[in-house]
Amino acid sequence: MRKWQILLGALALAGVAVALLARGHLNRDIIQLKNGRIIPVNRVWESGADLFYENDKEIHFVSLADIQSIEKQSLSIWLRTAGDQITSFADRSVNTLNTMAQRSLGLTRPPSGVHWFLIGALAFPIGLVPTVRWVRRRSTKKKPVRPAAPAREPGTEMPNRADVVRFFLGLYRQQLGFGPDAPTDFIQLPSAPAGTNPIYDLRVKNGGEWIRRRMTLGPLGEDSGSKSKCYYVIFDQHLVVKIPPKPIIDFEDYVASIKKERHIVDRLSPKECIVPGVSVILSRIHHLPSQPNSPPDLLEEKYIAWLRKAPAYQDYLKINGTFVFFMDLSRYYFLSHIIDSLHDLADPIRSEINSTADLIRYPAKFKERYGEQNESVGFEIRDLYHQCEAEVRQLLKNAGKSAAVTPYRTQVWFLNFLEKKDIGEPDSTLSGQIAGEVASVFERWFEKYREAVEAYLAAIRSFTARLCLEQNRQIISGIVANLLDLLAWLSEKKVAMRDLKPDNLLVAGDPQNYPAFLRSASDYSLGFIDVETAVNLCAAEGARIKQPLLGGTPYYATPSHLFPNSTLQACFSDPAWVLHFQDWHAVLVMVFNAATGGLLFDRTAKLFSDIKNRVSEAMHQRAPLEPLMEEVSRRFWRSAATEFRAKAKAHETALRSVEVDLPKSVKALFVQVLQRDIASISESVRQLIDGQKHFSSREGREQLQKSSHQRVCRILKALRIKMQLDPSAPEALQATERFLNHLAVLKALMERKSQIISVLEGMKAPRLNAHELLLLMFNSVLKAMCREEWYAFAEDSPGPLLPPDDELSLATTI
């Protein structure tokens, strides 16, 4: 009887232990994969085509296409998981048992009692396997909580970020010399600062040991519609991975895609161009002999020839069954990274807050540093500090910790809360509860003084931005000068890139002298990363310009990026001019971005998606595209003009502080474009005068044609005085007023452009500030991209007399 009691008690204890263990796992979220694997998770969230999950404070992700369901863990599922673990353990035990048995049979004496004991101990879990498998067969399948994406066939869907990580994980395994059966895994590290590209920990298992390395991967640029998807990768060196919008399955098609861009590269030489190459990846896994000074093109041809003989290695250029493109950026820098670093205020703001800590107690010093307009803010921040300090001191006194925390520590907490709404690391002498109460004090008082805190941070941010601009003005001027030089080079070589943006431009300088070389525009140059969207504007005689890829990056593109050459020909008669001015538009956006750190047309860019959808639908229905071009251009450019005026005015001080020495090539380009604009405006003036009936005599029309802007304004002023004396002025006089107002605007614009030409030609080394550059460039872009009758501006209403010095109004007039 006693033996049965002991046995029942042991079983009861085992049951309690199992229940306690299961309680921690039941009702926990799990991901059930299609291959049968079950992953318990703490939390999940979607991003693109991937599902990220956190497990044991580590972040992993899987493709949505690989997921069967996401649900709560039940007892049956937990038993199945436990069964997998026991089965795995049993398999390992059997292997160990076989080894021991073989060794025992080789002995001259029978196995000892110890051997039999070990055999029995190892055999025990094996007996559980049939039972566990029986439970697993009995378990019922639950209805999936969320349907997963359909499984992907190789080459039928654009590879996503997880696929790119897996590719480099496989490359790492190959570099280590392990076979394809070696277990691999990767996780995204949670420690990357906000705004930076994620870092991944790659793992390859060799025996019982995981071998690790890290890589960085992030998207490169904005989605540009039909253009390829690009990723920025740091794996041994800096790379760009470009995934084509349509899968490439055949190797010869892949090679042809690489080589078709060579003619553009040759035309742009000696400007630096980064184009795809097979040797970028293959040189990491297979070395081909080459001469030390042999050109890269020769090595590339050797690898292509070798791949034809060893087609199995072509798989190292594929992701998800489709060929992808690889570019080596190890010798260069991204222009986007440089511009972002110039305007990244996080560290400067932190430094400013901490270096001026005494200002929170002395409003007079606050006013002296941040201006009279912020004097009241200084007093409010001082009051906030005293309120927080008094309550924290009382809290610590009640807890018996007042002696352990100095006033300096309280000040540090206050400054930390100003910067990041967190007191930071609490004092080691304080318990977690007291530290939480201290944080609550700051949180409560900061909420009461929320407006004052926001005003304080705005003053700090504005001051820091001005300080950074002052420190980096020379670098910014050099970047703008090189951007303009690049534009002039494209004009000279008759090439339109059509997707210029900081992410697509490289900075070529002496790596040993970086970033010092950025202080002199002549010590570095800008080049191109990928020329996929470029087009040669020099068509052979009688031939048409080749149709480039349609699409563009919204912040840097125009509606013309979405229409075929035939539509550009029908609407503008000169598609080459429009294609060239697509690059002008992108450069003027980058000039603004370099000088201010902001985007010039972020609101207008939101129209791009709808425009793209409408163009696609019209093409699908084979509808005429010219009326749609007129409609979307009118909508886009009116929005752009409004946004341009607002941004140029808001940032005028900063823009005027950036002065740029114009290279000779840029001076020549500007003069050429301005002269063409003047000729176009002169023709518009002639047509406007010939088409009106208010001044019908030949002499009157000739006088209007020759009249200056000032003379037209005097005539307009006299007409308006006459209309004021007669409130019931006939419609004819009102129409005359609209005509004269329109004519005055065109005359002012023509005279302004002539003045700029005189300035440029009259100076040996002309210099313009960024504000003047933007006004000049935007008006020329507007004239090239939007026909005058589409824009419909001044004649819509009488409006005020245009001041001759209203540069913003002139810049947004055609």
CSV table of N, CA, C and O in Angstrom, one decimal, residues 211-291:
chain,number,residue,atom,x,y,z
A,211,ILE,N,28.6,30.2,-36.0
A,211,ILE,CA,29.6,31.2,-36.4
A,211,ILE,C,28.8,32.4,-36.9
A,211,ILE,O,27.9,32.3,-37.7
A,212,ARG,N,29.2,33.6,-36.4
A,212,ARG,CA,28.4,34.8,-36.7
A,212,ARG,C,29.2,35.9,-37.4
A,212,ARG,O,30.4,36.0,-37.3
A,213,ARG,N,28.4,36.7,-38.1
A,213,ARG,CA,28.9,38.0,-38.6
A,213,ARG,C,27.7,38.9,-38.8
A,213,ARG,O,26.6,38.5,-38.7
A,214,ARG,N,28.0,40.2,-39.1
A,214,ARG,CA,26.9,41.1,-39.2
A,214,ARG,C,26.9,41.8,-40.6
A,214,ARG,O,27.9,41.8,-41.3
A,215,MET,N,25.7,42.2,-41.0
A,215,MET,CA,25.5,43.0,-42.2
A,215,MET,C,24.5,44.1,-42.0
A,215,MET,O,23.6,44.0,-41.1
A,216,THR,N,24.5,45.1,-42.8
A,216,THR,CA,23.6,46.2,-42.8
A,216,THR,C,22.8,46.2,-44.1
A,216,THR,O,23.3,46.0,-45.1
A,217,LEU,N,21.5,46.4,-44.0
A,217,LEU,CA,20.6,46.4,-45.1
A,217,LEU,C,19.5,47.4,-45.0
A,217,LEU,O,18.9,47.4,-43.9
A,218,GLY,N,19.3,48.2,-46.0
A,218,GLY,CA,18.2,49.2,-45.9
A,218,GLY,C,17.7,49.5,-47.3
A,218,GLY,O,18.5,49.4,-48.3
A,219,PRO,N,16.5,50.0,-47.5
A,219,PRO,CA,16.0,50.4,-48.8
A,219,PRO,C,16.8,51.7,-49.2
A,219,PRO,O,17.1,52.5,-48.4
A,220,LEU,N,16.9,51.8,-50.5
A,220,LEU,CA,17.7,52.9,-51.1
A,220,LEU,C,16.7,53.7,-52.0
A,220,LEU,O,16.2,53.3,-53.0
A,221,GLY,N,16.4,55.0,-51.5
A,221,GLY,CA,15.5,55.8,-52.2
A,221,GLY,C,14.1,55.5,-52.1
A,221,GLY,O,13.7,54.5,-51.5
A,222,GLU,N,13.3,56.3,-52.8
A,222,GLU,CA,11.8,56.1,-52.8
A,222,GLU,C,11.4,55.2,-54.0
A,222,GLU,O,12.1,55.1,-55.0
A,223,ASP,N,10.3,54.6,-53.8
A,223,ASP,CA,9.8,53.8,-54.9
A,223,ASP,C,9.5,54.7,-56.1
A,223,ASP,O,8.8,55.7,-56.0
A,224,SER,N,10.0,54.3,-57.2
A,224,SER,CA,9.8,55.1,-58.4
A,224,SER,C,9.0,54.4,-59.5
A,224,SER,O,9.2,54.6,-60.7
A,225,GLY,N,8.0,53.6,-59.1
A,225,GLY,CA,7.1,53.0,-60.1
A,225,GLY,C,7.7,51.9,-60.8
A,225,GLY,O,8.0,50.8,-60.2
A,226,SER,N,7.9,52.1,-62.1
A,226,SER,CA,8.4,51.0,-62.9
A,226,SER,C,9.9,50.7,-62.7
A,226,SER,O,10.4,49.7,-63.2
A,227,LYS,N,10.6,51.6,-62.0
A,227,LYS,CA,12.0,51.4,-61.8
A,227,LYS,C,12.3,50.3,-60.8
A,227,LYS,O,11.5,49.9,-60.0
A,228,SER,N,13.6,49.8,-60.9
A,228,SER,CA,14.0,48.7,-60.1
A,228,SER,C,14.0,49.1,-58.6
A,228,SER,O,14.1,50.3,-58.2
A,229,LYS,N,13.8,48.1,-57.7
A,229,LYS,CA,13.9,48.3,-56.3
A,229,LYS,C,15.4,48.1,-55.9
A,229,LYS,O,16.0,47.2,-56.2
A,230,CYS,N,15.9,49.1,-55.1
A,230,CYS,CA,17.3,49.1,-54.7
A,230,CYS,C,17.5,49.0,-53.2
A,230,CYS,O,16.7,49.6,-52.4
A,231,TYR,N,18.5,48.3,-52.8
A,231,TYR,CA,18.9,48.2,-51.4
A,231,TYR,C,20.3,48.6,-51.2
A,231,TYR,O,21.2,48.3,-52.1
A,232,TYR,N,20.6,49.2,-50.1
A,232,TYR,CA,22.0,49.6,-49.7
A,232,TYR,C,22.4,48.5,-48.7
A,232,TYR,O,21.8,48.3,-47.7
A,233,VAL,N,23.6,47.9,-49.0
A,233,VAL,CA,24.1,46.8,-48.2
A,233,VAL,C,25.5,47.1,-47.8
A,233,VAL,O,26.3,47.6,-48.6
A,234,ILE,N,25.8,46.8,-46.5
A,234,ILE,CA,27.2,46.7,-46.0
A,234,ILE,C,27.5,45.3,-45.7
A,234,ILE,O,27.0,44.7,-44.7
A,235,PHE,N,28.3,44.6,-46.5
A,235,PHE,CA,28.7,43.2,-46.4
A,235,PHE,C,30.1,43.1,-46.9
A,235,PHE,O,30.3,43.1,-48.1
A,236,ASP,N,31.1,43.2,-46.0
A,236,ASP,CA,32.5,43.3,-46.3
A,236,ASP,C,32.8,44.7,-46.9
A,236,ASP,O,33.8,45.4,-46.5
A,237,GLN,N,32.0,45.2,-47.8
A,237,GLN,CA,32.1,46.6,-48.3
A,237,GLN,C,30.7,47.1,-48.7
A,237,GLN,O,29.7,46.4,-48.5
A,238,HIS,N,30.7,48.3,-49.2
A,238,HIS,CA,29.4,49.0,-49.5
A,238,HIS,C,28.9,48.5,-50.8
A,238,HIS,O,29.7,48.7,-51.8
A,239,LEU,N,27.7,48.1,-50.9
A,239,LEU,CA,27.1,47.6,-52.1
A,239,LEU,C,25.7,48.2,-52.4
A,239,LEU,O,25.1,48.6,-51.4
A,240,VAL,N,25.3,48.1,-53.6
A,240,VAL,CA,23.9,48.4,-54.0
A,240,VAL,C,23.4,47.2,-54.7
A,240,VAL,O,24.0,46.6,-55.6
A,241,VAL,N,22.2,46.7,-54.2
A,241,VAL,CA,21.6,45.5,-54.8
A,241,VAL,C,20.3,46.1,-55.5
A,241,VAL,O,19.5,46.7,-54.9
A,242,LYS,N,20.2,45.8,-56.8
A,242,LYS,CA,19.1,46.3,-57.6
A,242,LYS,C,18.3,45.1,-58.1
A,242,LYS,O,18.8,44.2,-58.8
A,243,ILE,N,17.0,45.1,-57.8
A,243,ILE,CA,16.1,44.1,-58.1
A,243,ILE,C,15.2,44.6,-59.3
A,243,ILE,O,14.5,45.5,-59.1
A,244,PRO,N,15.3,43.9,-60.5
A,244,PRO,CA,14.6,44.4,-61.6
A,244,PRO,C,13.1,44.3,-61.4
A,244,PRO,O,12.6,43.4,-60.7
A,245,PRO,N,12.3,45.2,-61.9
A,245,PRO,CA,10.8,45.2,-61.7
A,245,PRO,C,10.2,43.9,-62.3
A,245,PRO,O,9.1,43.5,-61.9
A,246,LYS,N,10.8,43.4,-63.4
A,246,LYS,CA,10.3,42.1,-64.0
A,246,LYS,C,11.4,41.1,-63.9
A,246,LYS,O,12.6,41.3,-64.1
A,247,PRO,N,11.0,39.8,-63.5
A,247,PRO,CA,12.1,38.8,-63.3
A,247,PRO,C,12.9,38.5,-64.5
A,247,PRO,O,12.4,38.6,-65.7
A,248,ILE,N,14.2,38.3,-64.3
A,248,ILE,CA,15.1,37.9,-65.4
A,248,ILE,C,15.5,36.5,-65.1
A,248,ILE,O,16.2,36.2,-64.1
A,249,ILE,N,15.2,35.6,-66.0
A,249,ILE,CA,15.4,34.1,-65.8
A,249,ILE,C,16.6,33.7,-66.6
A,249,ILE,O,17.4,32.8,-66.2
A,250,ASP,N,16.8,34.2,-67.8
A,250,ASP,CA,17.8,33.7,-68.8
A,250,ASP,C,19.1,34.5,-68.5
A,250,ASP,O,19.1,35.7,-68.4
A,251,PHE,N,20.2,33.8,-68.5
A,251,PHE,CA,21.5,34.4,-68.2
A,251,PHE,C,21.9,35.4,-69.3
A,251,PHE,O,22.4,36.5,-69.0
A,252,GLU,N,21.6,35.1,-70.5
A,252,GLU,CA,22.0,35.9,-71.6
A,252,GLU,C,21.2,37.2,-71.6
A,252,GLU,O,21.7,38.3,-71.9
A,253,ASP,N,19.9,37.1,-71.2
A,253,ASP,CA,19.1,38.4,-71.1
A,253,ASP,C,19.7,39.2,-69.9
A,253,ASP,O,19.7,40.5,-70.0
A,254,TYR,N,20.2,38.6,-68.9
A,254,TYR,CA,20.8,39.3,-67.8
A,254,TYR,C,22.1,40.0,-68.2
A,254,TYR,O,22.2,41.2,-67.9
A,255,VAL,N,22.9,39.3,-68.9
A,255,VAL,CA,24.1,40.0,-69.4
A,255,VAL,C,23.8,41.1,-70.4
A,255,VAL,O,24.4,42.2,-70.3
A,256,ALA,N,22.8,40.9,-71.2
A,256,ALA,CA,22.4,42.0,-72.1
A,256,ALA,C,21.9,43.2,-71.4
A,256,ALA,O,22.2,44.4,-71.8
A,257,SER,N,21.2,43.0,-70.3
A,257,SER,CA,20.7,44.1,-69.5
A,257,SER,C,21.8,44.9,-68.8
A,257,SER,O,21.7,46.1,-68.7
A,258,ILE,N,22.9,44.2,-68.4
A,258,ILE,CA,24.1,44.9,-67.9
A,258,ILE,C,24.8,45.7,-69.0
A,258,ILE,O,25.1,46.9,-68.7
A,259,LYS,N,24.9,45.1,-70.1
A,259,LYS,CA,25.7,45.8,-71.2
A,259,LYS,C,25.0,46.9,-71.9
A,259,LYS,O,25.7,47.8,-72.5
A,260,LYS,N,23.7,46.9,-71.8
A,260,LYS,CA,23.0,47.9,-72.6
A,260,LYS,C,23.2,49.3,-72.0
A,260,LYS,O,22.9,50.3,-72.6
A,261,GLU,N,23.6,49.4,-70.7
A,261,GLU,CA,23.9,50.7,-70.1
A,261,GLU,C,25.3,51.2,-70.4
A,261,GLU,O,25.6,52.3,-70.0
A,262,ARG,N,26.1,50.4,-71.0
A,262,ARG,CA,27.5,50.8,-71.2
A,262,ARG,C,27.6,52.0,-72.1
A,262,ARG,O,28.5,52.8,-72.0
A,263,HIS,N,26.7,52.1,-73.1
A,263,HIS,CA,26.9,53.2,-74.1
A,263,HIS,C,26.6,54.6,-73.4
A,263,HIS,O,27.2,55.6,-73.7
A,264,ILE,N,25.7,54.6,-72.4
A,264,ILE,CA,25.5,55.8,-71.6
A,264,ILE,C,26.8,56.1,-70.7
A,264,ILE,O,27.2,57.2,-70.6
A,265,VAL,N,27.3,55.1,-70.1
A,265,VAL,CA,28.5,55.2,-69.3
A,265,VAL,C,29.7,55.8,-70.2
A,265,VAL,O,30.4,56.7,-69.7
A,266,ASP,N,29.8,55.3,-71.4
A,266,ASP,CA,30.9,55.7,-72.3
A,266,ASP,C,30.7,57.2,-72.6
A,266,ASP,O,31.6,58.0,-72.7
A,267,ARG,N,29.4,57.5,-72.8
A,267,ARG,CA,29.1,58.9,-73.3
A,267,ARG,C,29.3,59.9,-72.1
A,267,ARG,O,29.7,61.0,-72.4
A,268,LEU,N,29.1,59.5,-70.9
A,268,LEU,CA,29.3,60.4,-69.7
A,268,LEU,C,30.8,60.4,-69.2
A,268,LEU,O,31.1,61.2,-68.3
A,269,SER,N,31.6,59.5,-69.8
A,269,SER,CA,33.0,59.5,-69.3
A,269,SER,C,33.7,60.9,-69.5
A,269,SER,O,33.4,61.6,-70.5
A,270,PRO,N,34.5,61.3,-68.6
A,270,PRO,CA,35.1,60.6,-67.5
A,270,PRO,C,34.4,60.7,-66.2
A,270,PRO,O,35.0,60.4,-65.1
A,271,LYS,N,33.1,61.2,-66.2
A,271,LYS,CA,32.4,61.2,-64.9
A,271,LYS,C,32.2,59.8,-64.4
A,271,LYS,O,32.1,58.8,-65.2
A,272,GLU,N,32.3,59.7,-63.1
A,272,GLU,CA,32.2,58.4,-62.5
A,272,GLU,C,30.8,57.8,-62.6
A,272,GLU,O,29.9,58.5,-62.4
A,273,CYS,N,30.7,56.6,-63.0
A,273,CYS,CA,29.4,55.9,-63.1
A,273,CYS,C,29.6,54.5,-62.4
A,273,CYS,O,30.5,53.8,-62.8
A,274,ILE,N,28.6,54.2,-61.6
A,274,ILE,CA,28.6,52.8,-61.0
A,274,ILE,C,27.5,52.0,-61.7
A,274,ILE,O,26.3,52.4,-61.7
A,275,VAL,N,27.9,51.0,-62.4
A,275,VAL,CA,26.9,50.1,-63.1
A,275,VAL,C,27.1,48.7,-62.6
A,275,VAL,O,28.1,48.3,-62.0
A,276,PRO,N,26.0,47.9,-62.8
A,276,PRO,CA,26.1,46.5,-62.3
A,276,PRO,C,27.2,45.7,-62.9
A,276,PRO,O,27.6,45.9,-64.0
A,277,GLY,N,27.7,44.7,-62.1
A,277,GLY,CA,28.7,43.7,-62.6
A,277,GLY,C,28.6,42.4,-61.9
A,277,GLY,O,28.3,42.4,-60.7
A,278,VAL,N,28.9,41.3,-62.6
A,278,VAL,CA,28.8,40.0,-62.0
A,278,VAL,C,30.0,39.8,-61.1
A,278,VAL,O,29.9,39.0,-60.1
A,279,SER,N,31.1,40.4,-61.3
A,279,SER,CA,32.3,40.2,-60.5
A,279,SER,C,32.2,40.8,-59.1
A,279,SER,O,32.9,40.4,-58.2
A,280,VAL,N,31.2,41.7,-58.9
A,280,VAL,CA,31.0,42.2,-57.6
A,280,VAL,C,30.7,41.1,-56.5
A,280,VAL,O,31.3,41.2,-55.4
A,281,ILE,N,30.0,40.1,-56.9
A,281,ILE,CA,29.6,39.0,-56.0
A,281,ILE,C,30.6,37.8,-56.2
A,281,ILE,O,31.1,37.2,-55.3
A,282,LEU,N,30.8,37.5,-57.5
A,282,LEU,CA,31.5,36.2,-57.8
A,282,LEU,C,33.0,36.3,-57.3
A,282,LEU,O,33.6,35.3,-57.0
A,283,SER,N,33.5,37.5,-57.2
A,283,SER,CA,34.9,37.6,-56.8
A,283,SER,C,35.1,37.3,-55.3
A,283,SER,O,36.2,37.0,-54.8
A,284,ARG,N,33.9,37.2,-54.6
A,284,ARG,CA,34.0,36.8,-53.2
A,284,ARG,C,33.9,35.3,-53.0
A,284,ARG,O,34.2,34.8,-51.9
A,285,ILE,N,33.6,34.6,-54.0
A,285,ILE,CA,33.5,33.1,-53.9
A,285,ILE,C,34.3,32.3,-54.8
A,285,ILE,O,34.6,31.1,-54.7
A,286,HIS,N,34.8,33.0,-55.9
A,286,HIS,CA,35.7,32.3,-56.8
A,286,HIS,C,36.7,33.3,-57.4
A,286,HIS,O,36.3,34.3,-58.0
A,287,HIS,N,38.0,33.1,-57.3
A,287,HIS,CA,39.0,34.0,-57.8
A,287,HIS,C,39.4,33.6,-59.2
A,287,HIS,O,39.8,32.5,-59.4
A,288,LEU,N,39.4,34.6,-60.1
A,288,LEU,CA,40.0,34.4,-61.4
A,288,LEU,C,41.3,35.1,-61.5
A,288,LEU,O,41.4,36.3,-61.1
A,289,PRO,N,42.3,34.5,-62.1
A,289,PRO,CA,43.6,35.2,-62.2
A,289,PRO,C,43.5,36.4,-63.2
A,289,PRO,O,42.8,36.3,-64.2
A,290,SER,N,44.1,37.5,-62.8
A,290,SER,CA,44.1,38.7,-63.7
A,290,SER,C,45.4,39.5,-63.4
A,290,SER,O,46.0,39.4,-62.4
A,291,GLN,N,45.7,40.3,-64.4
A,291,GLN,CA,46.9,41.2,-64.2
A,291,GLN,C,46.6,42.3,-63.2
A,291,GLN,O,45.5,42.7,-63.1
